[in-house]
Coordinates of N, CA and C in Angstrom, one line a residue:
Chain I
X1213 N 80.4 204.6 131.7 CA 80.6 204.8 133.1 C 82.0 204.5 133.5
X1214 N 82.8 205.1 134.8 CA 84.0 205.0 135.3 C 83.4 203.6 135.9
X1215 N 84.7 203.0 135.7 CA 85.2 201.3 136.2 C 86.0 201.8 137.2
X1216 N 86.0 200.8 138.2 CA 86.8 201.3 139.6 C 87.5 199.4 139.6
X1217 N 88.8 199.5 139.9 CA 89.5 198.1 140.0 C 90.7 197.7 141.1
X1218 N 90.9 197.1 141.8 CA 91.4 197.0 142.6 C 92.3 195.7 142.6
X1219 N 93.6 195.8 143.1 CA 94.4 195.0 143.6 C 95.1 195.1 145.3
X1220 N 95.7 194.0 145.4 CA 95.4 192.5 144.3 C 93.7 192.0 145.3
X1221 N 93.2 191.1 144.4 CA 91.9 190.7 144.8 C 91.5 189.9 146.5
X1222 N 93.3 189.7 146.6 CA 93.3 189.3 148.2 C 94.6 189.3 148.5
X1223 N 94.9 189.2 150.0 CA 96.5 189.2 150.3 C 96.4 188.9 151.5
X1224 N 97.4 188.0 151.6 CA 97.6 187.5 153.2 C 98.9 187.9 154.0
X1225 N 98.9 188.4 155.5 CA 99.9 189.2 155.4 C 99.9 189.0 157.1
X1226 N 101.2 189.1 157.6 CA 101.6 188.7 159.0 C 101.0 189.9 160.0
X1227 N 100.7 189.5 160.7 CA 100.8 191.2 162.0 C 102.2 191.5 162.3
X1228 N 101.6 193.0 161.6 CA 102.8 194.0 162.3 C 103.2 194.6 160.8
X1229 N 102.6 193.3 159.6 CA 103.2 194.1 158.5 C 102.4 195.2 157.8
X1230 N 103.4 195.7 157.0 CA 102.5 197.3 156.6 C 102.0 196.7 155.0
X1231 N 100.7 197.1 154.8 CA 99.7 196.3 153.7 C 99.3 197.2 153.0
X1232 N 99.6 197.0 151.6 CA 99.2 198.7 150.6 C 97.9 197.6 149.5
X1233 N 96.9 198.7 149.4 CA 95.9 197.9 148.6 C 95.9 199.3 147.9
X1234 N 95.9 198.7 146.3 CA 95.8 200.0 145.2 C 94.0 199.6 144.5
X1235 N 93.8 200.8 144.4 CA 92.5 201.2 143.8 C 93.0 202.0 142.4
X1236 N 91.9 201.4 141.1 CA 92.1 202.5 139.8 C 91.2 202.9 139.6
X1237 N 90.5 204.0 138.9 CA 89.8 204.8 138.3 C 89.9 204.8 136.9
X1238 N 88.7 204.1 136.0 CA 88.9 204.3 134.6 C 89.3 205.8 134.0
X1239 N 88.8 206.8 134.6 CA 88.6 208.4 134.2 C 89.1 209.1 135.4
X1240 N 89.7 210.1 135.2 CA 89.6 210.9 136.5 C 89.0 211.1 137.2
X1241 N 89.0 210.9 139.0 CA 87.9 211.3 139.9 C 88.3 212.6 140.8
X1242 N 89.1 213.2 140.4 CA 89.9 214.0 141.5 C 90.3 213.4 143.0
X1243 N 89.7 213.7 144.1 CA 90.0 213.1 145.1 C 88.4 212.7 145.8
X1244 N 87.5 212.7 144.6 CA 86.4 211.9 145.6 C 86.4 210.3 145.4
X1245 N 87.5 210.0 146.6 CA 87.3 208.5 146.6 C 87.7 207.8 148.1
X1246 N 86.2 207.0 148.2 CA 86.2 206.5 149.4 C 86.7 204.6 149.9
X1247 N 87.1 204.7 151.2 CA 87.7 202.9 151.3 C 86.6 202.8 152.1
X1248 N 86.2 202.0 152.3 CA 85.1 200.8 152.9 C 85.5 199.5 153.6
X1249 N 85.8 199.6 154.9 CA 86.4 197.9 155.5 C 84.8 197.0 156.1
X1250 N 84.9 195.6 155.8 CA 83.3 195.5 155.9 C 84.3 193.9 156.4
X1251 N 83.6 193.8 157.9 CA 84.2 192.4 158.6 C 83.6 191.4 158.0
X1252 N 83.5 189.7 158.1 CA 83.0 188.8 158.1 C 81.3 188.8 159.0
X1253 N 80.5 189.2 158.3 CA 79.5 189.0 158.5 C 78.5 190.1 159.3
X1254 N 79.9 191.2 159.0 CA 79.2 192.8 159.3 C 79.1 193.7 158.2
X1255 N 78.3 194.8 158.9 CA 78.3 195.9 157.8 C 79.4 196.3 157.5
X1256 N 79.1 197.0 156.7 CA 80.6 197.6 155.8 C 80.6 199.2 156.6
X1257 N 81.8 199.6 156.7 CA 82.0 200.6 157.7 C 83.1 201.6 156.7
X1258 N 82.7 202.7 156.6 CA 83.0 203.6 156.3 C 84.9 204.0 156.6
X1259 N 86.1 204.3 156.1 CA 87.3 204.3 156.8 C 88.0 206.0 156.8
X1260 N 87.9 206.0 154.8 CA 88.5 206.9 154.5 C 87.3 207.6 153.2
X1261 N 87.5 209.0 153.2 CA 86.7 209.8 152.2 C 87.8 211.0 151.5
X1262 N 87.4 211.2 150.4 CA 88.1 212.6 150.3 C 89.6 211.6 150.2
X1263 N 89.7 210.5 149.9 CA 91.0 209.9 149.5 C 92.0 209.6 150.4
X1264 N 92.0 211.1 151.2 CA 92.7 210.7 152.6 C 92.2 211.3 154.1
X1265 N 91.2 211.5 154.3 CA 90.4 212.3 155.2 C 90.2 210.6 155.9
X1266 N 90.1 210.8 157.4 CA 89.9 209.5 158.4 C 88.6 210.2 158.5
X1267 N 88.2 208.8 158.6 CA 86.0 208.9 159.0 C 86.4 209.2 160.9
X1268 N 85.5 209.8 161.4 CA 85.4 210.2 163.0 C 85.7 208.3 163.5
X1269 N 86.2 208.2 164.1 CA 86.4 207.0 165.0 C 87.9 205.9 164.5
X1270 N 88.0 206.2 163.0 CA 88.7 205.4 162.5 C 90.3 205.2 163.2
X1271 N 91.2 204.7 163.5 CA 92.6 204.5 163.8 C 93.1 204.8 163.2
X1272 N 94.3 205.7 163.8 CA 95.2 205.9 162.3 C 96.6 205.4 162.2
X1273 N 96.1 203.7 161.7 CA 97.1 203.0 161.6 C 96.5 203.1 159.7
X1274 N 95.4 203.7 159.7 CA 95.2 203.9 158.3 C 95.3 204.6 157.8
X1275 N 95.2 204.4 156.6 CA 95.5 205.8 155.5 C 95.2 205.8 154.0
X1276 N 95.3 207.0 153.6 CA 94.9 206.8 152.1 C 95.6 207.9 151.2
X1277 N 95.7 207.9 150.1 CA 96.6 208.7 149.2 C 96.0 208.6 147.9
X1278 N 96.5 209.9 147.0 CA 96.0 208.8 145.6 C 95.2 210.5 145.5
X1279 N 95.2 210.6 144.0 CA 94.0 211.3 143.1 C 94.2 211.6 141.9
X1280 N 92.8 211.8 141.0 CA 92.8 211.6 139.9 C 92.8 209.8 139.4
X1281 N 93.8 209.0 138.8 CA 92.7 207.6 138.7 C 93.7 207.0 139.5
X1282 N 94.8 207.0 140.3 CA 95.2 205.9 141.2 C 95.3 206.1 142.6
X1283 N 94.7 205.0 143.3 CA 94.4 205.5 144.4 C 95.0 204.3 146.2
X1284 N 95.4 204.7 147.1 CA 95.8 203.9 147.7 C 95.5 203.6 149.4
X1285 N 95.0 202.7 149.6 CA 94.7 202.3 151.2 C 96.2 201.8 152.1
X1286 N 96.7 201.9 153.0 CA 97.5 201.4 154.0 C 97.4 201.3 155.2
X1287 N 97.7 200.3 155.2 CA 97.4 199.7 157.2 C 99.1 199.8 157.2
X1288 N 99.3 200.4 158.2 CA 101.1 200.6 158.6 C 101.4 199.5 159.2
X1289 N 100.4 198.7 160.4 CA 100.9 197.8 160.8 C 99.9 196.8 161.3
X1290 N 99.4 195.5 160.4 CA 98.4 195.1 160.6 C 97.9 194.2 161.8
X1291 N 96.7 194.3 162.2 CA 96.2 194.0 163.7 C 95.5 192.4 163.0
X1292 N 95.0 191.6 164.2 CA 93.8 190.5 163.8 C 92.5 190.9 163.6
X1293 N 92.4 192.4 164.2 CA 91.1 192.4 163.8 C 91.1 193.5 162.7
X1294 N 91.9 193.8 161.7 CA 91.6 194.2 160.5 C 91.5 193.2 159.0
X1295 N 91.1 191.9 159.6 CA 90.9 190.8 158.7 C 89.6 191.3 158.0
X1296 N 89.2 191.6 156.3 CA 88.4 192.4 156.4 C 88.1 192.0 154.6
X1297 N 87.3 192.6 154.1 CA 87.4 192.7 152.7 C 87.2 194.5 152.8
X1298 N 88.3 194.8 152.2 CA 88.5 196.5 151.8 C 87.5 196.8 150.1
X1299 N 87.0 197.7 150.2 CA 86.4 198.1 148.9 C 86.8 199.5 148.9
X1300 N 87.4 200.5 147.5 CA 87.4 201.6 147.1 C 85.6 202.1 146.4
X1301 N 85.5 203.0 146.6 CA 84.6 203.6 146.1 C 84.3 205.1 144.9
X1302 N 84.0 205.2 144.2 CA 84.2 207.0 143.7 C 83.1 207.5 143.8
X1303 N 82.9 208.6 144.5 CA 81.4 209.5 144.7 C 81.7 210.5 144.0
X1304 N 82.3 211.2 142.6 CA 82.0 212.0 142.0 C 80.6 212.4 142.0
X1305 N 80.3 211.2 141.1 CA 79.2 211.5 140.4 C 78.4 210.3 139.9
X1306 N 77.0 210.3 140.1 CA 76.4 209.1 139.8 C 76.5 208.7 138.9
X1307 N 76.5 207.0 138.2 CA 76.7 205.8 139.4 C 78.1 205.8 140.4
X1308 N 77.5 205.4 141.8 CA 78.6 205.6 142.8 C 79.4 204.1 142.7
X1309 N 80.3 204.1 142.0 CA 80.6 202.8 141.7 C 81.5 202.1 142.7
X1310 N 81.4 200.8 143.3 CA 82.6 200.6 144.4 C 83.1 199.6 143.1
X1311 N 84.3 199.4 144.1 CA 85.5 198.5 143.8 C 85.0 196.9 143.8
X1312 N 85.9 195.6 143.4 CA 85.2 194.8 143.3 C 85.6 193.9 145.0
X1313 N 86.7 194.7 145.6 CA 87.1 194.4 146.9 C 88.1 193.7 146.8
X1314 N 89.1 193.5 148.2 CA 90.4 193.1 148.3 C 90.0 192.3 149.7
X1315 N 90.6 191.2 149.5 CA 90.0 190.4 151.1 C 91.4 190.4 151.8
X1316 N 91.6 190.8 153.1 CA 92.6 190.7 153.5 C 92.7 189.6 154.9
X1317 N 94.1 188.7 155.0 CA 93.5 187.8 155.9 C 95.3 187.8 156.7
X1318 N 94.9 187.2 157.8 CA 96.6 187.3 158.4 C 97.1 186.1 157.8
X1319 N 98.5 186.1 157.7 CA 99.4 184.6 157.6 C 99.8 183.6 159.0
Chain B
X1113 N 69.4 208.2 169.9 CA 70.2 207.6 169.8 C 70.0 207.9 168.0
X1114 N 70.8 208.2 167.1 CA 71.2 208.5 165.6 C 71.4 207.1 165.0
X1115 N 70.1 206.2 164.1 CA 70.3 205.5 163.6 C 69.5 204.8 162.5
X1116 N 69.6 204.2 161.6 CA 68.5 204.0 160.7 C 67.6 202.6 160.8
X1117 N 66.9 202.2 160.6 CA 66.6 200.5 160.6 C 65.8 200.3 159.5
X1118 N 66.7 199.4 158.9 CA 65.3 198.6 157.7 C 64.6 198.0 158.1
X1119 N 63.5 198.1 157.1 CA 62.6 196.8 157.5 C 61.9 196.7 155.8
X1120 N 61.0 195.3 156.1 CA 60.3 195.2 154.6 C 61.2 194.3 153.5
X1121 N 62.3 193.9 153.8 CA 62.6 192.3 153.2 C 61.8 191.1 152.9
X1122 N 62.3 189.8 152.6 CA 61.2 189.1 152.3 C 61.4 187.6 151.2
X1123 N 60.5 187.3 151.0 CA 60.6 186.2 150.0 C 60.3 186.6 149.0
X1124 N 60.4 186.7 148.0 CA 59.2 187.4 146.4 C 59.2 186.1 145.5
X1125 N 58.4 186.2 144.5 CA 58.5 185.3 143.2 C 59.1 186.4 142.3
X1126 N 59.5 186.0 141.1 CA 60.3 186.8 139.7 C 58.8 187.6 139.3
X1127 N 59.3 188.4 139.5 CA 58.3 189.4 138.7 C 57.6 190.1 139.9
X1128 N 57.9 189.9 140.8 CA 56.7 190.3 142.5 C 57.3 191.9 142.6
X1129 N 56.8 192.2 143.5 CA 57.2 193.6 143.8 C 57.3 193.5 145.8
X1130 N 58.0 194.7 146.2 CA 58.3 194.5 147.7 C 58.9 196.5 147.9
X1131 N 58.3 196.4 148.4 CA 58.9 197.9 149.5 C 59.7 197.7 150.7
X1132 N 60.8 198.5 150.7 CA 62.0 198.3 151.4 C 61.5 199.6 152.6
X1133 N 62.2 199.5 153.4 CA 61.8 201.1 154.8 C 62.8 201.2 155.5
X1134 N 63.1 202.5 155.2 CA 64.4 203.0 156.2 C 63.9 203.6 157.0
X1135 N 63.5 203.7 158.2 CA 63.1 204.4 159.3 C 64.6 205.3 160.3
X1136 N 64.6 206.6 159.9 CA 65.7 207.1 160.9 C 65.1 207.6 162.0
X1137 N 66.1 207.9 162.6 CA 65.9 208.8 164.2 C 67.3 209.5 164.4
X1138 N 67.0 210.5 164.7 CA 68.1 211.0 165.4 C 69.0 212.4 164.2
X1139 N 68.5 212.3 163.0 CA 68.8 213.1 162.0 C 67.4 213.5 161.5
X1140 N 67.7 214.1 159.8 CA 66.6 214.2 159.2 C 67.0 213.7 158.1
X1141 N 65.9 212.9 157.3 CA 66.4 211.8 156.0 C 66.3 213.3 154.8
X1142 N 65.4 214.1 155.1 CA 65.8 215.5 153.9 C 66.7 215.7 154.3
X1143 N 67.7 216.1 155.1 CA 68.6 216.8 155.1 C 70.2 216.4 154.8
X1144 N 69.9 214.5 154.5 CA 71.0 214.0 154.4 C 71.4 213.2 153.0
X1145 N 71.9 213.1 152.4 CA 72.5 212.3 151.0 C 71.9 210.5 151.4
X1146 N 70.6 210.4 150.9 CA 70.6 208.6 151.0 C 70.4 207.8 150.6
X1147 N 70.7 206.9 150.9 CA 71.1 205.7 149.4 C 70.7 204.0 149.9
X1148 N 70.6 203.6 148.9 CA 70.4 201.9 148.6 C 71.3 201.2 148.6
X1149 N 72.3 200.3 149.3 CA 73.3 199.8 148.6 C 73.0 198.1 149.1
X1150 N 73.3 197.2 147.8 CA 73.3 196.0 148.0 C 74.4 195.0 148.1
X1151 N 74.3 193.7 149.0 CA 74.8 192.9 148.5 C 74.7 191.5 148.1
X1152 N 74.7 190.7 147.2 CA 74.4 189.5 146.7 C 75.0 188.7 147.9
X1153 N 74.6 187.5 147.7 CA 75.2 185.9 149.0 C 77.0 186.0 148.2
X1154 N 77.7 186.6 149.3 CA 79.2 186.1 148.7 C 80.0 186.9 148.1
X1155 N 79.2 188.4 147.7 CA 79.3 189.1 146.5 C 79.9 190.4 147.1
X1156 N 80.5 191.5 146.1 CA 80.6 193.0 146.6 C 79.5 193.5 146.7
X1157 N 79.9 195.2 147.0 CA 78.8 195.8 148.0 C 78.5 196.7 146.0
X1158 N 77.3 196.9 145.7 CA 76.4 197.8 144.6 C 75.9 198.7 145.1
X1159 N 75.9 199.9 144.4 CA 75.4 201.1 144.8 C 73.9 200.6 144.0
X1160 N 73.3 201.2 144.7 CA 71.5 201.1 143.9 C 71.0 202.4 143.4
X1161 N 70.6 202.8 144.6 CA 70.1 204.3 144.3 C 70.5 205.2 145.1
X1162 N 70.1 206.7 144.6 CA 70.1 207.5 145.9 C 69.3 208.8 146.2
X1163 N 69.0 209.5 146.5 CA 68.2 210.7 146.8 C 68.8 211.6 147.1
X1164 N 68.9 212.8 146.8 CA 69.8 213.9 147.3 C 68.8 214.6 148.2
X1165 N 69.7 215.6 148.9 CA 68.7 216.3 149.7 C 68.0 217.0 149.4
X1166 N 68.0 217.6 147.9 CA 67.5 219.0 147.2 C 66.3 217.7 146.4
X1167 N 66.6 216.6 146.7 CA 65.3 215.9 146.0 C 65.9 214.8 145.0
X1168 N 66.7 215.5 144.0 CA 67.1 214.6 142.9 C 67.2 213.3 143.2
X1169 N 66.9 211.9 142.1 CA 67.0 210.8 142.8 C 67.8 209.9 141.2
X1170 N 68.9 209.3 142.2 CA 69.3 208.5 140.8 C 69.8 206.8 140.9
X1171 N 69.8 206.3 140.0 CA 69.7 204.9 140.0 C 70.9 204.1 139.5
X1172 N 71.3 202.8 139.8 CA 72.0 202.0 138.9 C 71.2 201.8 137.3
X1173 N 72.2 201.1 136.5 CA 71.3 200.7 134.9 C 70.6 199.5 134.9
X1174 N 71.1 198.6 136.4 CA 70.6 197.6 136.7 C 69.2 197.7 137.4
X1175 N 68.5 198.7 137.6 CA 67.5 198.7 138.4 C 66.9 200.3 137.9
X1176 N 67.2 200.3 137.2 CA 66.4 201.6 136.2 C 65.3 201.7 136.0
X1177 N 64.3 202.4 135.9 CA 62.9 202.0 135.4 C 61.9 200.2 136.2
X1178 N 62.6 199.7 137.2 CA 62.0 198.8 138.2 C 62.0 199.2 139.5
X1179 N 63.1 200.2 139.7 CA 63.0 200.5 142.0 C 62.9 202.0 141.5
X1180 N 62.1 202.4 142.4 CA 62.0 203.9 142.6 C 62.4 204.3 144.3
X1181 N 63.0 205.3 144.4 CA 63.4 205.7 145.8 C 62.5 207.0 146.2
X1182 N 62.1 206.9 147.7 CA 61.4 208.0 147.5 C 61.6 208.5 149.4
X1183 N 61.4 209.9 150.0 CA 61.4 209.3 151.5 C 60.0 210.7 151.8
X1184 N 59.7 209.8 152.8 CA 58.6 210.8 153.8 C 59.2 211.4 155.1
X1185 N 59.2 212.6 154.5 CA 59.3 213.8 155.8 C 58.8 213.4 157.1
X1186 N 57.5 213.2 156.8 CA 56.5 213.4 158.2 C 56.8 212.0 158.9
X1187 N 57.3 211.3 158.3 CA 57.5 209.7 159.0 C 59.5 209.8 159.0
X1188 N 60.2 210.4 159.0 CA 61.1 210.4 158.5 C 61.9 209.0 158.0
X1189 N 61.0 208.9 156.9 CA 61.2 207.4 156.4 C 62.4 207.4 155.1
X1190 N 63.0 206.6 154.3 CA 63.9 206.4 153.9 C 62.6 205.4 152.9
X1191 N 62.3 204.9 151.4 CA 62.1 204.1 150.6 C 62.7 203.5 149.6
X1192 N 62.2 202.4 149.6 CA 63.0 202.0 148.0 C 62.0 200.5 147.6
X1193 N 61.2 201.6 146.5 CA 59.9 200.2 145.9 C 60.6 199.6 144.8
X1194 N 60.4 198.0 144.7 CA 61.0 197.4 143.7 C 59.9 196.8 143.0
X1195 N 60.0 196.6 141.6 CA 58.5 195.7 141.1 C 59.7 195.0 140.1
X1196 N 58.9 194.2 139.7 CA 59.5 193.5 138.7 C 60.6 192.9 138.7
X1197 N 60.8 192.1 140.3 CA 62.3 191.7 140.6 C 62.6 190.5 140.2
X1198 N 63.5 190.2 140.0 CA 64.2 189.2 139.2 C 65.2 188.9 140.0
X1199 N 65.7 187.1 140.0 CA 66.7 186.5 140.9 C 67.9 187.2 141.5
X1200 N 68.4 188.1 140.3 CA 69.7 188.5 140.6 C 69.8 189.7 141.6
X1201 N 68.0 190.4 141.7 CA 68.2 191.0 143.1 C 68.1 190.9 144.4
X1202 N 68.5 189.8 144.2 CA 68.6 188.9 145.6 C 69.4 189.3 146.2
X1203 N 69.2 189.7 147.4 CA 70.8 190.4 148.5 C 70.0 190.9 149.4
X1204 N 71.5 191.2 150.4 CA 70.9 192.1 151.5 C 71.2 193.7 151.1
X1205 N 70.2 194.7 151.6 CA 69.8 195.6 151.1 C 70.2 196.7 152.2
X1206 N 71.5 197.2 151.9 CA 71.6 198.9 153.2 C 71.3 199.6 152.6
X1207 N 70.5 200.4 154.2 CA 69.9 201.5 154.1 C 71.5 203.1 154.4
X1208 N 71.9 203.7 153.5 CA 72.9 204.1 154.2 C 73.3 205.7 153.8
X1209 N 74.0 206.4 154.6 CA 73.4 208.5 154.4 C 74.9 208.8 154.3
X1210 N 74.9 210.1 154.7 CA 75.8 211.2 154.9 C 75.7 212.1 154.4
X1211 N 76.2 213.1 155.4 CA 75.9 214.3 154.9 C 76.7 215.9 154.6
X1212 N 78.2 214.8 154.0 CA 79.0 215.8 153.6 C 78.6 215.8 151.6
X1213 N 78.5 214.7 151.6 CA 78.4 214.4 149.9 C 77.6 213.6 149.5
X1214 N 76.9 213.1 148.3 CA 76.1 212.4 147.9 C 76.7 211.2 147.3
X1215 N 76.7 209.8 147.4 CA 76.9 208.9 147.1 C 78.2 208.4 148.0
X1216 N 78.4 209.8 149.1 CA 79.2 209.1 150.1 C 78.7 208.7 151.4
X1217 N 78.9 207.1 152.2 CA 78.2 206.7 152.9 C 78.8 206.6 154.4
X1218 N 78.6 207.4 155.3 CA 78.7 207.4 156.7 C 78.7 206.8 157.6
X1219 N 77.3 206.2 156.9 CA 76.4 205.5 158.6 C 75.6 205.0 157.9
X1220 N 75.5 203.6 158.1 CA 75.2 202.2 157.4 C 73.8 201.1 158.4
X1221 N 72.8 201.7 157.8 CA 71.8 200.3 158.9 C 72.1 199.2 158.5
X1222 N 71.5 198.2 159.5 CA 71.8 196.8 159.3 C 71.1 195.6 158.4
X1223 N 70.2 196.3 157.6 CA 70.3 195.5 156.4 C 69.5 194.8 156.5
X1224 N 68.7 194.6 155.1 CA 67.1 193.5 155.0 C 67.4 192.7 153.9
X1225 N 67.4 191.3 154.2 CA 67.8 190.7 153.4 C 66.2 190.2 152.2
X1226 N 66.2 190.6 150.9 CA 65.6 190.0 149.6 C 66.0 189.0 149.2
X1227 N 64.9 187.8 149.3 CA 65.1 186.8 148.7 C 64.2 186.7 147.4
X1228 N 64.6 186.9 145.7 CA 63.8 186.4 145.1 C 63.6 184.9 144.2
X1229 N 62.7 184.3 144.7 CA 62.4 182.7 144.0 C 61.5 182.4 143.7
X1230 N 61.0 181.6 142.9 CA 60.1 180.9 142.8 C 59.7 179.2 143.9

């Protein structure tokens, strides 16, 4: 099965600064790969699909890039309320494997 | 109002069995990609299972041959029976769709939490 890995496992970062979280893909997934931001003690919410397609509602202080096995989330400029754990996902093909997550917290 | 709700969590002993229920409204569960996804106390988010629209249904290797996923039309219900559960499937359990692609998730209910113990 494709392993999906993520860095780094957490990162603490001031507001205002711009935060890159990298996602890998054991095998190639082309561009089906999804980010997942899930708050402290909420569901996990849908951000980016298709690698870099924004979900309906999402801000676009975000973003995503990346295909085939490396893959990349960015907040341009980070808020208090994007304190979050981020997860990549790959929906090729089953198993839909996510990432093991990146917790992100302000300084 | 477009939303799903679990219900059917619970306490179990190792080895018990428990039926999970996704009840939607506002879509149709045939006509949407839907899925199981878990998470342990503390832990990342597991894909479990999922159902396609045309029917097909597929599973983790962790819950293979123990959960079956299944949904009813006429109730537009969402399922996921488990037997033979064991501690480690302990978590809370999303019920969650979309309906551009399969194993991609859109719209996420709020989750039934499985407790299994003795």
């Amino acid at each position: 099965d494709i392993q999906m890995t993520q860095s780094p496992s957490s990162l603490s970062a001031s507001v205002g600064d711009r935060v890159t979280i990298s996602c890998r893909a054991s095998q190639g997934i082309g561009n089906y790969l999804a980010w997942y931001q899930q708050k402290p003690g909420k569901v996990p919410k849908l951000l980016i699909f298709a690698a870099s397609t924004l979900h309906s509602g999402v801000l676009p202080r975000f973003s995503g890039s990346g295909s085939g096995t490396d893959f990349t989330l960015t907040i341009s400029s980070l808020q208090p309320e994007d304190v979050a754990t981020y997860y990549c996902q790959r929906y090729n093909n089953a198993p839909f494997t996510f990432g093991p997550g990146t917790n992100v917290d302000i300084k | 109002e477009v939303q799903q709700v679990e219900s059917g969590g619970g306490l179990v002993q190792p080895g018990g069995s428990l039926r999970l229920s996704c009840a939607a409204s506002g879509f149709s569960v045939s006509s949407n990609y839907m899925g199981w996804v878990r998470q342990a106390p503390g832990k990342g988010l597991e894909w479990v299972s999922s159902i396609y629209s045309g029917g097909g249904t597929y599973y983790a290797d962790s819950v293979k041959g123990r959960f079956t996923i299944s949904r009813d039309k006429s109730k537009n219900t969402l399922y996921l029976q488990m037997n033979s559960l064991r501690a480690e499937d302990t978590a809370v359990y999303y019920c969650a769709r979309d309906n551009l692609r399969a194993g991609l998730f859109g719209y996420w209910g709020q989750g039934t939490l499985v407790t299994v113990s003795s």
